Coordinates of C-alpha atoms and ligand atoms in Angstrom, one line a residue:
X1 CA 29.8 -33.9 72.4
X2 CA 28.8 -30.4 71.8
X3 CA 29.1 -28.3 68.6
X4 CA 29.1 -24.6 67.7
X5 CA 27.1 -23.4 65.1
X6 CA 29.9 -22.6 63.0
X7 CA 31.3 -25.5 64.1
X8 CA 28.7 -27.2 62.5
X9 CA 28.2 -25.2 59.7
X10 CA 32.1 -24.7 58.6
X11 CA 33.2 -28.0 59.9
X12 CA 36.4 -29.7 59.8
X13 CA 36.7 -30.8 56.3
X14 CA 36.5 -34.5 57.0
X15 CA 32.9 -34.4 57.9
X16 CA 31.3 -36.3 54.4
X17 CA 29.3 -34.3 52.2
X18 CA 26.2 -35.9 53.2
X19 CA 26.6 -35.8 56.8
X20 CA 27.8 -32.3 56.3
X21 CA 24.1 -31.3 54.8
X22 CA 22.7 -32.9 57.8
X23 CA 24.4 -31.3 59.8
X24 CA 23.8 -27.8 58.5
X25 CA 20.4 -28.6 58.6
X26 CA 20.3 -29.8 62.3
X27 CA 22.2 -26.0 62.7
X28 CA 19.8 -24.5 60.5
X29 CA 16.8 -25.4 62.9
X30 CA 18.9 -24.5 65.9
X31 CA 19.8 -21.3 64.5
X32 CA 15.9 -20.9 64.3
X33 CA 15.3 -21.9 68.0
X34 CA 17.6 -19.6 68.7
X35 CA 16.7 -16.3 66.3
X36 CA 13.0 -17.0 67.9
X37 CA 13.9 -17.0 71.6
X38 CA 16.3 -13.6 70.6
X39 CA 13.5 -10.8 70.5
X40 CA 15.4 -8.3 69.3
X41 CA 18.8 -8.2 66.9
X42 CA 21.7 -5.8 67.8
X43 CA 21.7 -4.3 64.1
X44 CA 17.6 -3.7 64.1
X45 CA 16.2 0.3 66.1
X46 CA 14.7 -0.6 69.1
X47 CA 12.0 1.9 67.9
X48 CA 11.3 2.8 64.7
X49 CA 9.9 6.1 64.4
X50 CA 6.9 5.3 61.9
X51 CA 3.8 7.6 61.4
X52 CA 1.6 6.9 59.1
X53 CA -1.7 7.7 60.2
X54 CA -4.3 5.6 59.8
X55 CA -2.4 2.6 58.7
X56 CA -0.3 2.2 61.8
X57 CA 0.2 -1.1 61.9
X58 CA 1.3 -1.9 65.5
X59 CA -3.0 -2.2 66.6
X60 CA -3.3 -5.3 64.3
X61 CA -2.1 -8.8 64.2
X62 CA 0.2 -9.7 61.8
X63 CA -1.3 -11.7 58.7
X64 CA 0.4 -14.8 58.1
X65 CA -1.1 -16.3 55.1
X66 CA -0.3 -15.0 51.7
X67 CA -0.2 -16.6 48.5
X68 CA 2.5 -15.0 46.0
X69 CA 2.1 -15.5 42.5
X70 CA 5.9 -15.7 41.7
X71 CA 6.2 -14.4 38.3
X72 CA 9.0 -14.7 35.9
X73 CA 12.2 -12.2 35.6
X74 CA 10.5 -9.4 38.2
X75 CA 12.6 -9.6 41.3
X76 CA 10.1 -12.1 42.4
X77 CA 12.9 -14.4 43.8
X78 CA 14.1 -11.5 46.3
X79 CA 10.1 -11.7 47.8
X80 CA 10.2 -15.0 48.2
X81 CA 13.2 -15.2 49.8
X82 CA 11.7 -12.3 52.2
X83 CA 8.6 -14.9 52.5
X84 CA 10.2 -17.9 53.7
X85 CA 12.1 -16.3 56.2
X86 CA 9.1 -14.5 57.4
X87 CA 6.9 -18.4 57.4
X88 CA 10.7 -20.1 59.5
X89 CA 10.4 -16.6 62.3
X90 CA 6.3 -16.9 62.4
X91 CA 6.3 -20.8 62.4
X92 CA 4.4 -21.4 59.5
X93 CA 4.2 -23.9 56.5
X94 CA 5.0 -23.1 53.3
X95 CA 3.6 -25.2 50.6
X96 CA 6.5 -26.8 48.8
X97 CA 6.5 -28.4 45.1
X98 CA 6.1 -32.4 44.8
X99 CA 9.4 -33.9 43.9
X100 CA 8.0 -34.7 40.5
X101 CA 7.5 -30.8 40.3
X102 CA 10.8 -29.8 40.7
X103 CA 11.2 -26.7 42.6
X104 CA 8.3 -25.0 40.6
X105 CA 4.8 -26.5 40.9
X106 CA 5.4 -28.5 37.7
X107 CA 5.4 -25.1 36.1
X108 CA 4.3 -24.5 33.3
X109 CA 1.5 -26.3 33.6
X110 CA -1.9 -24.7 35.3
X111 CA -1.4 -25.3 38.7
X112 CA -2.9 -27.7 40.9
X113 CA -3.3 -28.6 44.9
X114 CA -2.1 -32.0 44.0
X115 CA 1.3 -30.9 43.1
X116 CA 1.9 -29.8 46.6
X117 CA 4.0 -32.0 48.7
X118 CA 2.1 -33.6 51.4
X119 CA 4.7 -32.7 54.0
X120 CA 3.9 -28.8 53.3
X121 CA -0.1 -29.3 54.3
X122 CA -1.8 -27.5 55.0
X123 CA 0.1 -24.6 54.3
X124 CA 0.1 -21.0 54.8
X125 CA 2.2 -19.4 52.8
X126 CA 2.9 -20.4 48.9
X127 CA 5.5 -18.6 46.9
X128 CA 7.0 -20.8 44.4
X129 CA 6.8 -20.6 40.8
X130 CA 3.5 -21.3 39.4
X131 CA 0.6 -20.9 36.7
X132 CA -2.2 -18.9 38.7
X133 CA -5.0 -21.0 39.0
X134 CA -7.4 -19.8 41.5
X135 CA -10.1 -22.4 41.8
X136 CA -6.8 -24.9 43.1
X137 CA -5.1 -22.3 45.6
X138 CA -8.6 -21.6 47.0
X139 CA -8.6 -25.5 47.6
X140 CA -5.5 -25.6 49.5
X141 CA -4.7 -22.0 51.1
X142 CA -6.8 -20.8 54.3
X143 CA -9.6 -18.9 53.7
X144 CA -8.2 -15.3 55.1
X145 CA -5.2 -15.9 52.2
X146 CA -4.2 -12.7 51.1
X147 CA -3.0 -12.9 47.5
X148 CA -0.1 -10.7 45.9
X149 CA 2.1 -10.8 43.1
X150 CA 4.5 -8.6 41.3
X151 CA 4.9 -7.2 37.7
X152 CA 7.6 -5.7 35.9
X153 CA 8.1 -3.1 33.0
X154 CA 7.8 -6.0 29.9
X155 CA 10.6 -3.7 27.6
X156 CA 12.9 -4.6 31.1
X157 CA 11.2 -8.1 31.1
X158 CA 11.9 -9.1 27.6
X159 CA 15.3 -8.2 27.8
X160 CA 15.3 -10.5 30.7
X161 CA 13.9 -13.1 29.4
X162 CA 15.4 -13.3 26.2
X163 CA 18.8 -13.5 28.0
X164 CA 18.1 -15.9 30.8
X165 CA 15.9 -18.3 28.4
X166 CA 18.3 -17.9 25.0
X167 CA 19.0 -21.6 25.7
X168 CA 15.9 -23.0 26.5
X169 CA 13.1 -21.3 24.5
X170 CA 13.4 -22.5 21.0
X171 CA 11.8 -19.3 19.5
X172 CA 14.5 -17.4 20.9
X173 CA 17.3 -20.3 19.8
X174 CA 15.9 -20.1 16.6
X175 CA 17.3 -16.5 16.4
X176 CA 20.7 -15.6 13.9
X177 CA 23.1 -14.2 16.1
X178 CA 21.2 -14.6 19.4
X179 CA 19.5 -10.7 18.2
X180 CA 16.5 -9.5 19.8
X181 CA 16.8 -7.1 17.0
X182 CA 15.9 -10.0 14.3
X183 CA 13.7 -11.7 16.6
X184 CA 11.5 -8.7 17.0
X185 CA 11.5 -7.7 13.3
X186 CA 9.8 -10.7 12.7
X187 CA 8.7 -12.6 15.9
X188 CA 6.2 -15.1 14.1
X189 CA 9.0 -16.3 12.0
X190 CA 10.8 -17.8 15.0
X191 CA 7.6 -18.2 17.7
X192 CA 5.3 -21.1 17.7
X193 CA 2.5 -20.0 20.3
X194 CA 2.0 -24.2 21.9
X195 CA 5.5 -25.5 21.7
X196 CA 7.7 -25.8 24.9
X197 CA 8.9 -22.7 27.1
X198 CA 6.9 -20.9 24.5
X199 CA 5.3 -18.8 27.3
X200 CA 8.8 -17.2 28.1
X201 CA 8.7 -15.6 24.8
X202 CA 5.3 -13.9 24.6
X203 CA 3.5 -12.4 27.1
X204 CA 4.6 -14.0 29.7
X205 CA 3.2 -11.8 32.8
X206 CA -0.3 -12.9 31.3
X207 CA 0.6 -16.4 31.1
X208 CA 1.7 -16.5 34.4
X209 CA -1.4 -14.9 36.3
X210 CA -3.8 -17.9 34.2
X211 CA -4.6 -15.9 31.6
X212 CA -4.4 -16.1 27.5
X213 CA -1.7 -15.1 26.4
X214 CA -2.0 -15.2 22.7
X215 CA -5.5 -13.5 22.7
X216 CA -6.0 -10.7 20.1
X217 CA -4.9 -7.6 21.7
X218 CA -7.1 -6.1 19.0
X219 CA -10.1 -7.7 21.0
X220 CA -11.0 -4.5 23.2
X221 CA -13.0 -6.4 25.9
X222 CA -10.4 -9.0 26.4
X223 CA -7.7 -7.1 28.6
X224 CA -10.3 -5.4 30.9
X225 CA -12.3 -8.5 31.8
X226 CA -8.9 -10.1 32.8
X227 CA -7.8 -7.5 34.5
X228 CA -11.0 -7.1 36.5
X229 CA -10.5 -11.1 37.4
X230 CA -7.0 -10.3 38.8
X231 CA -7.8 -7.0 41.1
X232 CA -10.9 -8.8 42.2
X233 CA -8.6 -11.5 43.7
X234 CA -4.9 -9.6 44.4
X235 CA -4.9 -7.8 47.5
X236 CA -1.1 -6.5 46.2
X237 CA 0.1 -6.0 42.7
X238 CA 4.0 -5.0 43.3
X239 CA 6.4 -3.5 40.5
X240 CA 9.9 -4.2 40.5
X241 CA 10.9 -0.6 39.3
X242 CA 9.5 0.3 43.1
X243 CA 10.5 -2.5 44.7
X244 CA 11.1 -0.6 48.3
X245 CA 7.9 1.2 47.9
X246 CA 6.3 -2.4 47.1
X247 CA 7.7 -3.8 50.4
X248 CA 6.6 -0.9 52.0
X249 CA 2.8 -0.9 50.9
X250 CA 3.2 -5.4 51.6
X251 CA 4.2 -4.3 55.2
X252 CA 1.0 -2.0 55.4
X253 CA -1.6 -4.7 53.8
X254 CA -0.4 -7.4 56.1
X255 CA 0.4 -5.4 59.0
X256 CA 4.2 -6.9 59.6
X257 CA 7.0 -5.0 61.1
X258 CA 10.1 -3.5 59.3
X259 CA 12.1 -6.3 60.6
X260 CA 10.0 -8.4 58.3
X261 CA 10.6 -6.6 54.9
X262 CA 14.3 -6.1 54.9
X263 CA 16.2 -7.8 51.8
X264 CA 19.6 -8.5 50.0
X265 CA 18.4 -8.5 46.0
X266 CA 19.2 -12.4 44.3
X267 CA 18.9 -13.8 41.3
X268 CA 20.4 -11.2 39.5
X269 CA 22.6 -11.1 36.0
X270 CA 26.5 -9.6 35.4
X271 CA 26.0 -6.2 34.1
X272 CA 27.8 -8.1 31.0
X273 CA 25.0 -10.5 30.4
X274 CA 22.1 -7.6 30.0
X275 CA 21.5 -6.1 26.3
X276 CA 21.2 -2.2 27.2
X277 CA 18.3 -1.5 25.4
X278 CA 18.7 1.9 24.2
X279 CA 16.9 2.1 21.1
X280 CA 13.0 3.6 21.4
X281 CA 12.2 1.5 18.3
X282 CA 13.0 -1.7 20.0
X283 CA 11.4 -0.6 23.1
X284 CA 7.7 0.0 21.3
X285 CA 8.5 -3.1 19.3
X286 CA 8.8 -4.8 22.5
X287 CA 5.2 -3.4 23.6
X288 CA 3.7 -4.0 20.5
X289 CA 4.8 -8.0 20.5
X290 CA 4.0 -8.2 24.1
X291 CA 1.1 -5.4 24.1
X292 CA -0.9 -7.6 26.7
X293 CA 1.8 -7.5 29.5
X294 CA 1.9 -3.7 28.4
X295 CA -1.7 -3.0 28.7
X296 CA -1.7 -4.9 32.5
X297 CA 1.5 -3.2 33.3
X298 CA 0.3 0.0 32.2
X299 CA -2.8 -0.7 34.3
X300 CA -1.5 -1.8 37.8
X301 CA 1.3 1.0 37.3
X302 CA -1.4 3.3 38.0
X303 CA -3.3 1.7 40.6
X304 CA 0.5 1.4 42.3
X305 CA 0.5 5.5 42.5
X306 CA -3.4 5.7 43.5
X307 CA -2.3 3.1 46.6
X308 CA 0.8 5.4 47.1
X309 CA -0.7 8.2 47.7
X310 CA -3.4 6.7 49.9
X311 CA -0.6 5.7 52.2
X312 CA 0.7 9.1 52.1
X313 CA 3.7 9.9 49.9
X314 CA 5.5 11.4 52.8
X315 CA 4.8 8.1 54.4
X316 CA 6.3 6.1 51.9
X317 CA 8.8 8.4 51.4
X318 CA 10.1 8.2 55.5
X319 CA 9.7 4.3 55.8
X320 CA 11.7 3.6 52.4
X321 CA 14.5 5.8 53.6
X322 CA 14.1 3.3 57.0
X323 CA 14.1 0.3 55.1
X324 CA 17.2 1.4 53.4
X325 CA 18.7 2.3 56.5
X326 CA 18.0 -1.0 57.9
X327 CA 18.7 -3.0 55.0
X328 CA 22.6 -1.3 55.1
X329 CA 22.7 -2.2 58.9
X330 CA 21.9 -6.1 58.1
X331 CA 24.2 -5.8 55.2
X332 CA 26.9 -4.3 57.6
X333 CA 26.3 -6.8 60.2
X334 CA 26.9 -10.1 57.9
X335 CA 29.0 -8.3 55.4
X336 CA 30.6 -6.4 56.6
X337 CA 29.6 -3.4 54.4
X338 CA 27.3 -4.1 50.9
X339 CA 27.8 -7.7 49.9
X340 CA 29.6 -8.5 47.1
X341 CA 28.1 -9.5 44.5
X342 CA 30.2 -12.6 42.0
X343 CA 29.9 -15.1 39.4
X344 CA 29.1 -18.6 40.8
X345 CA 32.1 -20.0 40.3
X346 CA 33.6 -18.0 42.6
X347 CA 31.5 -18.8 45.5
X348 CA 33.1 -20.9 48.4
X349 CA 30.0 -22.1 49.4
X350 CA 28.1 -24.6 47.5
X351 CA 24.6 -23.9 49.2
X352 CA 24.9 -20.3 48.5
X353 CA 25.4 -20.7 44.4
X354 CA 22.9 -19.7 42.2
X355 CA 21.4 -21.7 39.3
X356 CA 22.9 -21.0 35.7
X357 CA 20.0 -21.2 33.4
X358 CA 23.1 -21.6 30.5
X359 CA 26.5 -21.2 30.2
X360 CA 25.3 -17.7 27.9
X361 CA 24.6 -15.7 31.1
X362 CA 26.1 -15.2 34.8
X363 CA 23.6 -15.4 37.5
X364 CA 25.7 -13.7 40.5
X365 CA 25.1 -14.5 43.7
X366 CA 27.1 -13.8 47.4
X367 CA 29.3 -15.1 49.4
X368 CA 29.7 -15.0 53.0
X369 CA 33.0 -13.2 54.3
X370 CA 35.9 -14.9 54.7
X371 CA 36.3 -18.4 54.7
X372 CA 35.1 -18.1 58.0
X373 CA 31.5 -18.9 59.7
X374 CA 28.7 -16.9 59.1
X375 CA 27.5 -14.8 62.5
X376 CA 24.3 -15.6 62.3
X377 CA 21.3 -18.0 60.8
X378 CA 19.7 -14.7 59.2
X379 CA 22.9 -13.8 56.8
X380 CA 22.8 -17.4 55.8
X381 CA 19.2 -17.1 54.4
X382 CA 19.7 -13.9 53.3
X383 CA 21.6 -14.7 50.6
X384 CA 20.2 -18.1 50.0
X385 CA 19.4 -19.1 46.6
X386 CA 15.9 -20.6 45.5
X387 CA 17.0 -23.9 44.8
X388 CA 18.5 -24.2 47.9
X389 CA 16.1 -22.5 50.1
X390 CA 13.2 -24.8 48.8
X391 CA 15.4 -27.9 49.3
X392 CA 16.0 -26.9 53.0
X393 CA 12.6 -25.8 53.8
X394 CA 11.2 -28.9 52.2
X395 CA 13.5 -31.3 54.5
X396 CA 13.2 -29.2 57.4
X397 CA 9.4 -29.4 57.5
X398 CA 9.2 -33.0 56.4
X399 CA 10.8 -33.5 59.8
X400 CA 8.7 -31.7 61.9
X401 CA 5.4 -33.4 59.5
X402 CA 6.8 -37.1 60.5
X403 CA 7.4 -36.1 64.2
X404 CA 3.9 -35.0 64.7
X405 CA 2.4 -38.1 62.5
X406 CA 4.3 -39.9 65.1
X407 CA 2.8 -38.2 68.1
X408 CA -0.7 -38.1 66.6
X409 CA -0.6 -40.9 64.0
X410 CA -2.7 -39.0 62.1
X411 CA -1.3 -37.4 58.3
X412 CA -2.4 -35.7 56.0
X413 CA -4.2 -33.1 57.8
X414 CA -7.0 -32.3 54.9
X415 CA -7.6 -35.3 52.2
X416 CA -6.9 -33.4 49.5
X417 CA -3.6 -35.7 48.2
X418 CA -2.5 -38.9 47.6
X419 CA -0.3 -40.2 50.1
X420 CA 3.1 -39.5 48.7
X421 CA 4.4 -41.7 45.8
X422 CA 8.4 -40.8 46.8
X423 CA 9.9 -41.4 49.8
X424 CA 10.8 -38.4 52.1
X425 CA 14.0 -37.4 50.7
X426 CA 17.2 -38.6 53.3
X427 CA 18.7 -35.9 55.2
X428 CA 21.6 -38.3 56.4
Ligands
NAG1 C1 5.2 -24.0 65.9 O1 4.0 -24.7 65.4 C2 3.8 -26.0 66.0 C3 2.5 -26.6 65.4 O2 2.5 -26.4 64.0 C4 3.8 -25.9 67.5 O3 3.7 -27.2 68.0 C5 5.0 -25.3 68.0 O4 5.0 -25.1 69.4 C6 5.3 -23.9 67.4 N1 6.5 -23.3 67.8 C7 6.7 -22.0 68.0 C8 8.1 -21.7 68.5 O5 5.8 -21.2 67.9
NAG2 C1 -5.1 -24.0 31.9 O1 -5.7 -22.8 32.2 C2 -6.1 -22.1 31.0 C3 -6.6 -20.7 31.5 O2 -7.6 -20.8 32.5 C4 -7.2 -22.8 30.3 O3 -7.6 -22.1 29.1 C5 -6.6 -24.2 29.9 O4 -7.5 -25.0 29.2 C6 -6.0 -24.9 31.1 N1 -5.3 -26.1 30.6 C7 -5.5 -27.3 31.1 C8 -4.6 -28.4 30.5 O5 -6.3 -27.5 31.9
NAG3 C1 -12.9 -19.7 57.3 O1 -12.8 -21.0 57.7 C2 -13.1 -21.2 59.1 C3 -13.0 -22.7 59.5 O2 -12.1 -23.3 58.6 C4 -14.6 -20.7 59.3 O3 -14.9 -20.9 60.7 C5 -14.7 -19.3 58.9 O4 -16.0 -18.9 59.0 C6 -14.2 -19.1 57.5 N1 -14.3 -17.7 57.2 C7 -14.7 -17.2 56.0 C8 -14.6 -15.8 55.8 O5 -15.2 -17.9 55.2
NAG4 C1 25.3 -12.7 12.1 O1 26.6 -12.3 12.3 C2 27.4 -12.4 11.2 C3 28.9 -12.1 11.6 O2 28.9 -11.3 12.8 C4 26.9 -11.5 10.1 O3 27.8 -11.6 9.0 C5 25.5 -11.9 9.7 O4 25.0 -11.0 8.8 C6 24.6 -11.9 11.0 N1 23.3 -12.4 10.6 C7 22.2 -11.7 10.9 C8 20.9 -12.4 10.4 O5 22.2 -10.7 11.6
NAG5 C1 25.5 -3.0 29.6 O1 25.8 -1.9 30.5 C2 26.7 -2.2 31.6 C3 26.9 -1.0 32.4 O2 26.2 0.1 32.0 C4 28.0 -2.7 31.0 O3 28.8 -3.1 32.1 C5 27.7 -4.0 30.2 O4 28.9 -4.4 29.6 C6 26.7 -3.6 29.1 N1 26.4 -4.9 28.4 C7 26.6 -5.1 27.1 C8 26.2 -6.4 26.5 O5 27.1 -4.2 26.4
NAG6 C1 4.4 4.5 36.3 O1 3.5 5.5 36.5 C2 4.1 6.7 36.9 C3 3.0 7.7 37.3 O2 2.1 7.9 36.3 C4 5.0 7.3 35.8 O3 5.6 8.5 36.2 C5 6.1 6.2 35.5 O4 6.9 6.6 34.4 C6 5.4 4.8 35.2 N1 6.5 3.9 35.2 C7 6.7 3.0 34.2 C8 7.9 2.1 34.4 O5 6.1 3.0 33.2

């Protein structure tokens, strides 16, 4: 018996829900066959019309290992999105959490090689959430690992944060009225620097990227020396507010093609869950409390412009117009026009609804038109949550691990871990 690809992704509805996640995973892994073997898509220019000089990219290989230091509340979801699909086109592994880690490398703790699921080694990519600690990546990543990351305004971030964690970090829970207002009048009355998810409350850029962050900002040698650390070891410090300009400088470093940068933004709140802060008090108050994550901002903003303009800002300017231009084709091609964002709830498709940190905000997410199939593989992914995403790449790669242990009887390829304590999760 032969099945479509929407046949096996839209099935009838008396396929079980297990067997139906099998099944979209066998036409998953089809659908990459078949994306691979297809060298060009209908919706993507023949030739783009890129020149920039120097940095032409076309005369290099592509780089293929990159280690993303997915930060908190930046957009950093959308780039890893962008990453795994690039590792499922390129045919390389992405190194995925440990069951016991969650879908974070047992975030918050410092991270470690031996959270990494065995099934991912050795890996080339990493993009999951993690505390940067370089000694362990440098362990487990190849030794030509490019390492990026991304950083957002912290006035922006806080807001964030304080919405999306107002149910899980006590220091904001402790708060009257759920107001940032009274939380930033007096943050030390409601903060306790060790306790859990404190590090969503305070500096949390810092605390991501390994560093302290409860140091005195008064200390003046403090904030240099870390920042030093980070530029000696980031090839790529992106910013959210310049998010297209980001892609477009990633695309330069690593030598990748357009095709490789394009992007529908996830993870994002309702308009209704975000605080509009309007007030320029509030805003310094916010830098003051996080002045660490201002100072790094502050600093990588500028280095951002300085790499800009080394580019060429006419450059920039011609390939983020192309990336938008792109970007709307894809979007036209699976949606039909801009997708839609909507609450969760109102999603058809199970795989394609985002997490809901609390029942305080809306995490929107898409839904694919119709009730129909989806045309392609790509839209699918596209629009795929993290959760998801991780679970899928996780089983998919298992697979392929146990069918070459079986050809070669030979696992895991470095000694580095344990053998695995949990079974390999059932597809079926
Ligand atoms: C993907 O990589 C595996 C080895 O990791 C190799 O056996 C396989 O042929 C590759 N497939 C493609 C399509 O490049
Ligand atoms: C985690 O890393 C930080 C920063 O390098 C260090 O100060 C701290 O001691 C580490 N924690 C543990 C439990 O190793
Ligand atoms: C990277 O590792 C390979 C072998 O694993 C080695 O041949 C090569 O010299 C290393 N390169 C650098 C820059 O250390
Ligand atoms: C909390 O809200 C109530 C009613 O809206 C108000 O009376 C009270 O003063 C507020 N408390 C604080 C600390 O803002
Ligand atoms: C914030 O602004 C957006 C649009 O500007 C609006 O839709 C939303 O309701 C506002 N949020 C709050 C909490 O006022
Ligand atoms: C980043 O730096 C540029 C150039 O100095 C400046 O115009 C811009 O306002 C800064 N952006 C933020 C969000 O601070």
């Amino acid at each position: 018996m032969t099945y479509t690809l929407p046949a096996l992704l839209y099935g009838p509805k008396m396929i079980s829900r297990k067997k139906g996640l099998f099944l979209l995973f066998l036409a998953f892994s089809t659908g990459t066959l078949l994306l691979r073997q297809s060298a060009h898509l209908s919706w993507f220019p023949k030739s783009p019309s890129f020149s920039c000089g120097p940095l032409l990219t076309s005369s290099r290989p592509k780089h293929t290992a990159v280690a993303f230091l997915k930060t908190h509340k930046t957009a950093s979801t959308t780039v890893q999105n962008l990453l795994f699909r690039f590792a499922e086109r390129h045919n390389v592994t992405v190194a995925l959490p440990h069951h016991a880690c969650d879908h974070q490398f047992c975030y918050p703790r410092n991270f470690s090689a031996r959270f990494v699921h065995p099934y991912t080694l050795p890996p080339r990519v990493i993009a999951s959430h993690l505390r940067f600690n370089h000694e362990e990546l440098h362990r487990l990543m190849p030794n030509d690992t490019v390492y990026i990351t991304i950083l957002r305004e912290p006035v922006a971030m806080f807001e964030s944060l304080f919405s999306y964690y107002n149910q899980y970090c006590p220091a904001f829970k402790r708060v009257p009225n759920g107001s940032m207002e009274a939380f930033l009048d007096n943050p030390y009355h409601y903060y306790r620097p060790h306790e859990k998810f404190a590090m969503y409350a305070h500096n949390t850029l810092v605390y991501d990227l390994g560093g302290d962050p409860e140091h005195n900002p008064e200390d003046p040698s403090y904030l240099p020396r870390f920042i030093r650390q980070v530029e000696g070891i980031f090839s790529l410090v992106m910013l959210a507010e310049y998010f297209d300009e980001s892609l477009v400088l990633l695309r330069h470093l690593l030598a990748w093609d357009l095709e490789d940068i394009l992007y529908v933004k996830l993870n994002m709140r309702s308009p209704e869950s975000k605080l509009n802060i309007t007030s320029a008090r509030v805003a310094a108050q916010i830098r003051v409390w996080n002045a660490l994550d201002a100072g790094l901002y502050d600093h990588f903003n500028a280095t951002f412009w300085r790499k800009l303009s080394q580019v060429g800002q006419d450059c920039v300017r011609k390939e983020v117009e192309a990336l938008h231009q792109a970007c709307d084709r894809l979007a036209h091609h699976c949606f039909g026009g801009q997708p839609q964002l909507r609450p969760a709830t109102q999603i058809k498709n199970k795989e394609l609804r985002p997490w809901q940190p609390s029942a305080k905000v809306d995490i929107v997410g898409y839904d694919l038109p119709g009730s129909g199939p989806p045309s392609d593989e790509l839209c699918l992914k596209l629009v795929m949550p993290e959760v998801q995403y991780s679970r899928y790449l996780l089983r998919k790669q298992s697979m392929k691990n146990r069918r070459r242990s079986a050809a070669h009887r030979s696992i895991p390829p470095r000694g580095l871990l344990r053998p695995p304590r949990h079974p390999i999760p059932k597809v079926a």
